[in-house]
XYZ file of C-alpha atoms in Angstrom:
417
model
C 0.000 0.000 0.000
C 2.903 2.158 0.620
C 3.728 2.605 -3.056
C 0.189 4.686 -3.247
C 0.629 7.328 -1.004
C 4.293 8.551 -2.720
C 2.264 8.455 -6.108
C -0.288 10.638 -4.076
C 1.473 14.300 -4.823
C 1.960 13.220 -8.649
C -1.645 11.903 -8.483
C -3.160 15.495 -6.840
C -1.427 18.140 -8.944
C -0.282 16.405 -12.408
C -1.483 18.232 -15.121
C -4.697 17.525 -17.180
C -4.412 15.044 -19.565
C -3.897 16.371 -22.997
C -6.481 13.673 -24.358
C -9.379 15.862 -22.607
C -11.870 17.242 -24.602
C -12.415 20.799 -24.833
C -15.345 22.242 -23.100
C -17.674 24.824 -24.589
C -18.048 28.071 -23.188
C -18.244 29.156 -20.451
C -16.321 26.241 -19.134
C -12.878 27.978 -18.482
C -14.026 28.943 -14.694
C -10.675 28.568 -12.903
C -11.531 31.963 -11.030
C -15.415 30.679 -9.921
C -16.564 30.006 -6.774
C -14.059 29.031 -4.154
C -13.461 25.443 -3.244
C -14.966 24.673 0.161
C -11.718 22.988 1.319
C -7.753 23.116 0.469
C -6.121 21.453 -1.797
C -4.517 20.013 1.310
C -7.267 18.409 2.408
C -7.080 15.957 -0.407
C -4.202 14.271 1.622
C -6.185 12.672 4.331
C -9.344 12.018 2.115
C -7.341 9.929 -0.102
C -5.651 8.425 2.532
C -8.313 7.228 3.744
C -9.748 5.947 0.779
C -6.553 3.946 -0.228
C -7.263 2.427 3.551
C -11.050 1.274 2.812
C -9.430 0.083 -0.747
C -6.812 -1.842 0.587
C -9.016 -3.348 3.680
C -11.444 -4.492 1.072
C -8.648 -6.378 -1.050
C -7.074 -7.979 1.896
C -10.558 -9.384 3.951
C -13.424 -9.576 1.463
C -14.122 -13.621 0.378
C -14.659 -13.262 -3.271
C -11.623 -12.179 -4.480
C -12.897 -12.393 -8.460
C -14.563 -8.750 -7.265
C -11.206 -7.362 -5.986
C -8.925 -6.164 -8.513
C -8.253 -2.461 -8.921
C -9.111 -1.242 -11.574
C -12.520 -2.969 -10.352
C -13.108 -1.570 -7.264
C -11.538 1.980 -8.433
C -14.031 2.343 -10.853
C -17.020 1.333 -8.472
C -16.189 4.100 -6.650
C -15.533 6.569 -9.164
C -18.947 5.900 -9.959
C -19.968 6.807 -6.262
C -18.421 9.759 -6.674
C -19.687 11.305 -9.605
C -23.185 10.415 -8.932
C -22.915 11.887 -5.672
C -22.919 15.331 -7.499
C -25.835 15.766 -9.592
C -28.163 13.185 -11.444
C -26.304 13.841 -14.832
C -22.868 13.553 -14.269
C -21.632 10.034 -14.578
C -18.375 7.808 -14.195
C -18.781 6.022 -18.191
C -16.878 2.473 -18.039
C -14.922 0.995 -21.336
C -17.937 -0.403 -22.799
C -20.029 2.585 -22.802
C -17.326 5.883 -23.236
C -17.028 4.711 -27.266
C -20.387 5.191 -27.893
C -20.928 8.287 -25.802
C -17.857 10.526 -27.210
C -18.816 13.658 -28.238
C -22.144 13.268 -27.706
C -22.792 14.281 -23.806
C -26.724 14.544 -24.206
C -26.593 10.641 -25.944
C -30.215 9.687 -25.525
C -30.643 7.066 -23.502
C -32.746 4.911 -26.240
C -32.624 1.135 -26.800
C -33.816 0.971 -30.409
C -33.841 -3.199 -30.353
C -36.753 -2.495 -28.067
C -38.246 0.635 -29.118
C -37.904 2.327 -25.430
C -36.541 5.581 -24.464
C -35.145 6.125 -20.706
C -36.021 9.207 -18.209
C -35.186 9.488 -14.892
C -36.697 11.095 -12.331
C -36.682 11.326 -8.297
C -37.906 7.194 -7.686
C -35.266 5.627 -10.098
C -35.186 5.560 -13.968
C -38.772 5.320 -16.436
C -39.997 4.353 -19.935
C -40.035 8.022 -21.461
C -40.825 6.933 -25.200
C -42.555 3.800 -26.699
C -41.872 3.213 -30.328
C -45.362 1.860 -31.987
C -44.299 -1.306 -33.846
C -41.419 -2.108 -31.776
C -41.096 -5.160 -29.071
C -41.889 -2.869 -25.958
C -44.832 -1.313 -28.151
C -47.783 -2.775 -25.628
C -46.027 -1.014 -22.729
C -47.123 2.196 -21.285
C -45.054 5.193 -21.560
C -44.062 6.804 -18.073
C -44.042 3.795 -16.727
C -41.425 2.897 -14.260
C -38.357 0.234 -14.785
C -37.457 -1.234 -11.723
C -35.366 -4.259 -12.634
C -33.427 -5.507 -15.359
C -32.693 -9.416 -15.559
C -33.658 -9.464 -12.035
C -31.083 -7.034 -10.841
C -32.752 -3.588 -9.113
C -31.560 -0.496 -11.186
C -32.968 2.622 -9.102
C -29.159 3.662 -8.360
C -27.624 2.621 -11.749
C -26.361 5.587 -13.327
C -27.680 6.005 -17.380
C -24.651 4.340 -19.012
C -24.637 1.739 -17.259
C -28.472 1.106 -17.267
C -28.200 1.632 -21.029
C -25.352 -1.099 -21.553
C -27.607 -3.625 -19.363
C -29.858 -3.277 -21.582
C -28.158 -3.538 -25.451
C -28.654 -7.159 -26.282
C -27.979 -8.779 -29.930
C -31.527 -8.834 -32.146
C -33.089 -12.251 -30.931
C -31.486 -12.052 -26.952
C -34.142 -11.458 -24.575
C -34.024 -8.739 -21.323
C -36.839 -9.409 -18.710
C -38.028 -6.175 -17.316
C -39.761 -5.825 -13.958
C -42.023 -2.436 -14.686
C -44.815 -0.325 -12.684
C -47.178 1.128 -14.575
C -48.854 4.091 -13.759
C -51.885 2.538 -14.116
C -51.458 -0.223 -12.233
C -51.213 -0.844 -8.479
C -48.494 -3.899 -8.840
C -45.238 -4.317 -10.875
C -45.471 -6.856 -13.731
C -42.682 -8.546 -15.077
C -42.113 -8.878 -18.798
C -39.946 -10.599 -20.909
C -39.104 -8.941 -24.249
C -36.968 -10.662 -27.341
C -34.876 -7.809 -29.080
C -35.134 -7.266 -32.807
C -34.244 -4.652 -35.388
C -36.212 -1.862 -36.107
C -36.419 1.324 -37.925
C -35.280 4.106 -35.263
C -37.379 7.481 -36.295
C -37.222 10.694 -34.492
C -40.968 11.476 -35.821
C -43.553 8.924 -34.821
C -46.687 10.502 -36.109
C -47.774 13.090 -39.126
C -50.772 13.988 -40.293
C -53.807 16.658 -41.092
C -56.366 16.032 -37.792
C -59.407 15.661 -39.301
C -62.506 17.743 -39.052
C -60.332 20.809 -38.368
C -60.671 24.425 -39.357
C -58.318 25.730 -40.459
C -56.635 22.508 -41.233
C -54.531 21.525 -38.207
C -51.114 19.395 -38.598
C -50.076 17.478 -36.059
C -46.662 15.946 -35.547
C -44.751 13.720 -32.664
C -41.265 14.198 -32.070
C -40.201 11.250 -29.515
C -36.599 12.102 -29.375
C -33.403 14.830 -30.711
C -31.132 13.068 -32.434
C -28.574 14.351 -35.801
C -31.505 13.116 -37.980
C -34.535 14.701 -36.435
C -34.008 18.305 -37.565
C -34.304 16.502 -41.560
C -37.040 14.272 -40.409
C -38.946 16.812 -38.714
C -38.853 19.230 -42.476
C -39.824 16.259 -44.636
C -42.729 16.303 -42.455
C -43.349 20.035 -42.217
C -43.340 19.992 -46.060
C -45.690 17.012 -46.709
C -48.002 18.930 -44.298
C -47.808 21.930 -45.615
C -48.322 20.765 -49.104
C -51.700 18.923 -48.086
C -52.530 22.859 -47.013
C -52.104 22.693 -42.953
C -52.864 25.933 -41.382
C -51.369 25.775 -38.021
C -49.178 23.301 -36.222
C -49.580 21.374 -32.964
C -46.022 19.718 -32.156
C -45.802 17.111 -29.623
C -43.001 16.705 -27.656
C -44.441 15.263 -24.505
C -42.355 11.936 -23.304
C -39.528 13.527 -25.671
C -36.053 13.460 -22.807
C -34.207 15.362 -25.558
C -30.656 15.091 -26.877
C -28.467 16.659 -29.368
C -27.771 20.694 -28.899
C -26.948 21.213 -32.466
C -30.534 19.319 -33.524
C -32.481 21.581 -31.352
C -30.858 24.556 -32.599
C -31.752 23.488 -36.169
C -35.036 22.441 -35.368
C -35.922 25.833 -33.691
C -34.609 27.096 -37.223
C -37.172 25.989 -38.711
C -39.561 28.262 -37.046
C -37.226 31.024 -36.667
C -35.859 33.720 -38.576
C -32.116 33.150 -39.447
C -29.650 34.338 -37.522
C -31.506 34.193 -34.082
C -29.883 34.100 -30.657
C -32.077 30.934 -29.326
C -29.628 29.419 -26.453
C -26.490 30.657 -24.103
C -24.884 28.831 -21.456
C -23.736 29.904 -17.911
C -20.596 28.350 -15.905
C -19.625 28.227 -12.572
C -18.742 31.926 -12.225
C -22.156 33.309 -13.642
C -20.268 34.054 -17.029
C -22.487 33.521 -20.354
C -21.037 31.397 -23.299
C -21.564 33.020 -26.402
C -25.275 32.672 -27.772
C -25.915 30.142 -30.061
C -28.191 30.977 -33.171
C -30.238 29.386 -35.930
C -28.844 28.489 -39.231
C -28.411 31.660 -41.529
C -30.336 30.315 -44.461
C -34.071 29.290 -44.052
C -35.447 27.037 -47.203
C -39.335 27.793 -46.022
C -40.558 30.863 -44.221
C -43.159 29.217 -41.903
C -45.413 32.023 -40.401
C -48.565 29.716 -39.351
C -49.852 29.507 -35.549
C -47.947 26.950 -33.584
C -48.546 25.199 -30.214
C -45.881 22.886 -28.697
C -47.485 20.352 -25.961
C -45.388 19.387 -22.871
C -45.614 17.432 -19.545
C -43.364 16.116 -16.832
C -41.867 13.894 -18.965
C -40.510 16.328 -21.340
C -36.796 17.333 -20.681
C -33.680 19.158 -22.173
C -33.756 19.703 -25.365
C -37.507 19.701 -25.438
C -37.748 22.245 -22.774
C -34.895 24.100 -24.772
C -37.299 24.207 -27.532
C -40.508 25.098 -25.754
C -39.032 28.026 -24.259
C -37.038 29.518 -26.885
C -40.891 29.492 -28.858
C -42.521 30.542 -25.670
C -39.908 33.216 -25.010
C -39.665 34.714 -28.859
C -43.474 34.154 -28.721
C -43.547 32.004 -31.729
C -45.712 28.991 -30.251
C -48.122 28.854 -27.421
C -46.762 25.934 -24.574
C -49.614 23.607 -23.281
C -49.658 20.776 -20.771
C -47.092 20.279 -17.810
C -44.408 22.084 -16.408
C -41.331 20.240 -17.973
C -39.199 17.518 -16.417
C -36.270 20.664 -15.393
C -32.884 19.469 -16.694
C -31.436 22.192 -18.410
C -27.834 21.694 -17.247
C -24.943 21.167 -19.985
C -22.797 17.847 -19.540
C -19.106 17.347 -21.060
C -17.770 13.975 -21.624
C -14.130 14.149 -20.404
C -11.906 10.930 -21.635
C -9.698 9.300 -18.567
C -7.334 6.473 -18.429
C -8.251 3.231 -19.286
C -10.801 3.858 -21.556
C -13.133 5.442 -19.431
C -14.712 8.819 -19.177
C -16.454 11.341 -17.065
C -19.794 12.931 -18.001
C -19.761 15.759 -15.732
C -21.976 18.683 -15.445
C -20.233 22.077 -16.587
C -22.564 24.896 -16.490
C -26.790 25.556 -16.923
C -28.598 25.938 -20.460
C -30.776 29.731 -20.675
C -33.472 30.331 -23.369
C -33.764 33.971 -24.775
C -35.225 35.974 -22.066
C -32.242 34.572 -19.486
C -34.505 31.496 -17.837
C -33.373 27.908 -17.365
C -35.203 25.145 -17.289
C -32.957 23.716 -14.522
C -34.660 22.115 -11.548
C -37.652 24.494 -12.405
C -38.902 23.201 -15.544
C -40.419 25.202 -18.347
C -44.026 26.339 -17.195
C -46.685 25.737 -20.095
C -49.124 28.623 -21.213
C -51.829 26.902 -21.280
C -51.635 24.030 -18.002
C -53.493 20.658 -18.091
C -52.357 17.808 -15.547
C -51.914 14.782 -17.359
C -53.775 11.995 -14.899
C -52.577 8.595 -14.579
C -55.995 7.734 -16.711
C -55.501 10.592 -19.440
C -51.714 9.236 -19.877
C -52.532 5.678 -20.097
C -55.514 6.732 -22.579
C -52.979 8.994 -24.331
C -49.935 5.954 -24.624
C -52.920 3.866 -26.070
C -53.414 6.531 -28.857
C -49.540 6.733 -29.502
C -50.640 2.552 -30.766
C -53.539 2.582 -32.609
C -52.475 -0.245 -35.445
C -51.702 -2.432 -32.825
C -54.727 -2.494 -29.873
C -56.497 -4.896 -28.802
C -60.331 -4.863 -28.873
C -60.477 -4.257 -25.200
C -58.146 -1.318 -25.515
C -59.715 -0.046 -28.621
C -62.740 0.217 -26.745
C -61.136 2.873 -23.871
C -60.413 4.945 -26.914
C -64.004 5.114 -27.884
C -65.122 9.005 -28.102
C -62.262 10.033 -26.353
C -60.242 13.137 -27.451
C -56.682 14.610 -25.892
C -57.770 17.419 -23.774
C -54.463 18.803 -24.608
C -54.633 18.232 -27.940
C -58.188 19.976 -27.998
C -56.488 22.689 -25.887
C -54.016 23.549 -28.603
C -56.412 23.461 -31.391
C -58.182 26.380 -29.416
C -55.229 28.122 -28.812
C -53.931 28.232 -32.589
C -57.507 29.150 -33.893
């Protein structure tokens, strides 16, 4: 044990490896806030830490679960996730796939779910109709995976648990909103077509003609996606818009800046960031080149479940008053995350400053309050999931959905009249 504590002053102030990535504005913060402790205090803390390590090697029975680079990385995990429920320690397996993109969407196309989180552990946030998972409900929560509890698993590693070859099976222990017990469920993986828009069309009956569309998720391809559909609906003469991101947990920056584009004139300030010292980043802006002017009424619908990017979206439209916001007040992560590679092949996701829309607010912790508020019920969200599945009900279900309409989807087409 010795050998640690004269690596400990080479460990404490070496300088930052040169393999870091860059962070955006405003991350240079050396002069923020002041540290609560020394950087002498690090001496005892990690002495004691190499103690507990070494204690663990020398008297715990299964030795297979011993090794360093092991245990290290257990705790790593401790410690990052002891700071905020974004930042993350990201193991081997998991730091290829997530470089460069620190807002990776925690989606498992093979079975058609999206992942949220919120205070009780993680949550279906997104159901893909078609897909193996499409009979479960959206919002409901995952509490095991293969057997093994998951409320304290951090994304990444939740996320690798759950990426199995097309034809391997995960069994998934879930609570549904609607129901008072958790069920247990058993899905096979399989290929499927992974789309950022899940629904298009002209509502019927509507005057003037309403479009509707459901974006379930940000990703590099959803800013193309989401025109194609624009100009279908706009060529089959839609008025007004009603965009849906409720259940959407968000994801790429650069998409939602080119999605707001789309309703935006060029050139427009839509997002800045803020570090640790209160500094802002430079604004970012929409594209400088717009191939449609769109000019119609639009309402964007939210709830709890909505987060990041989709609150970065509501309330850059809400703020510029382009769109009128309806449903919930959003999920509240507007914080910015860096992925920072370590030794190893690891990497840290940690949290570097807080996202602002136009007029200054963040949707941090506070969420992104709608115009127009209707509390989505455990009954209106089940009935509302069922809707997301039409092609694939059964008659009983079918049945709920007889003469029902979306209150919030009846909200917006009032608001956009």
């Amino acid at each position: 044990m010795r050998f640690i504590f004269l690596l400990l002053p080479a460990l404490l102030f070496a300088d930052e490896p040169e393999s870091e990535v860059e962070a955006p504005a405003p991350a240079e913060v050396a002069e923020a806030s002041p540290l609560p402790d020394p950087d002498e205090a690090a001496y005892p803390a990690i002495e004691r830490f190499v103690q507990v390590l070494e204690q663990v090697r020398q008297r715990h029975p299964d030795v297979d679960r011993l090794a360093y680079e092991r245990l290290v990385n257990h705790a790593l995990e401790g410690m990052l996730s002891s700071l905020d429920p974004h930042s993350s320690f990201i193991h081997p397996e998991m730091a290829g796939m997530m470089k460069d993109q620190p807002d990776l969407i925690p989606h498992v196309p093979s079975l058609g779910i999206t992942l949220g989180w919120r205070s009780d552990g993680p949550y279906l946030s997104n159901v893909l109709p078609g897909s193996a998972a499409s009979a479960l409900i959206a919002g409901s929560s995952l509490l095991e995976v293969d057997g093994n509890p998951v409320k304290d698993v951090d994304p990444s590693q939740l996320l690798s648990r759950l990426t199995r070859a097309p034809g391997e099976s995960s069994t998934l222990l879930l609570k549904s909103p609607a129901e008072a017990r958790p069920a247990e469920v058993t899905l096979v993986h399989r290929s499927v077509e992974d789309r950022a828009v899940t629904h298009s069309s002209i509502l019927p009956d509507t005057t003037p003609k309403a479009g509707y569309i459901r974006l379930a998720s940000f990703t590099d391809a959803s800013p193309r996606e989401l025109e194609a559909a624009l100009d279908e609906l706009e060529d089959d003469g839609m008025e007004r818009l009603i965009l849906d991101l409720r259940g959407n947990p968000g994801g790429s920056l650069p998409a939602t800046v080119r999605i707001l584009g789309l309703f935006l004139p060029p050139s427009t300030a839509v997002v800045t960031t803020q570090g640790r010292a209160g500094e802002n980043g430079e604004p970012l802006t929409t594209p400088e080149r717009q191939r449609r002017e769109r000019n119609y009424p639009v309402a964007v619908l939210i709830d709890r479940m909505s987060a990041s990017a989709s609150e970065l979206t509501a309330g850059a439209l809400q703020d510029l008053e382009r769109a009128t916001i309806i449903g919930e007040t959003s999920y509240g992560k507007g914080s910015v995350q860096n992925i920072i590679p370590m030794g190893g092949g690891t990497a840290l996701r940690l949290t570097i400053a807080t996202y602002h829309t136009p007029s200054g607010q963040t949707p941090h912790l506070t969420g992104i309050q709608p115009d127009v508020e209707i509390e989505m019920s455990d009954s209106l969200r089940e009935k509302f999931n069922l809707s997301m599945r039409k092609d694939t009900l059964t008659p009983e279900e079918q049945e709920t959905l007889t003469d029902w309409k979306d209150p919030v989807i009846e909200a917006a087409l009032e608001a956009t009249k």
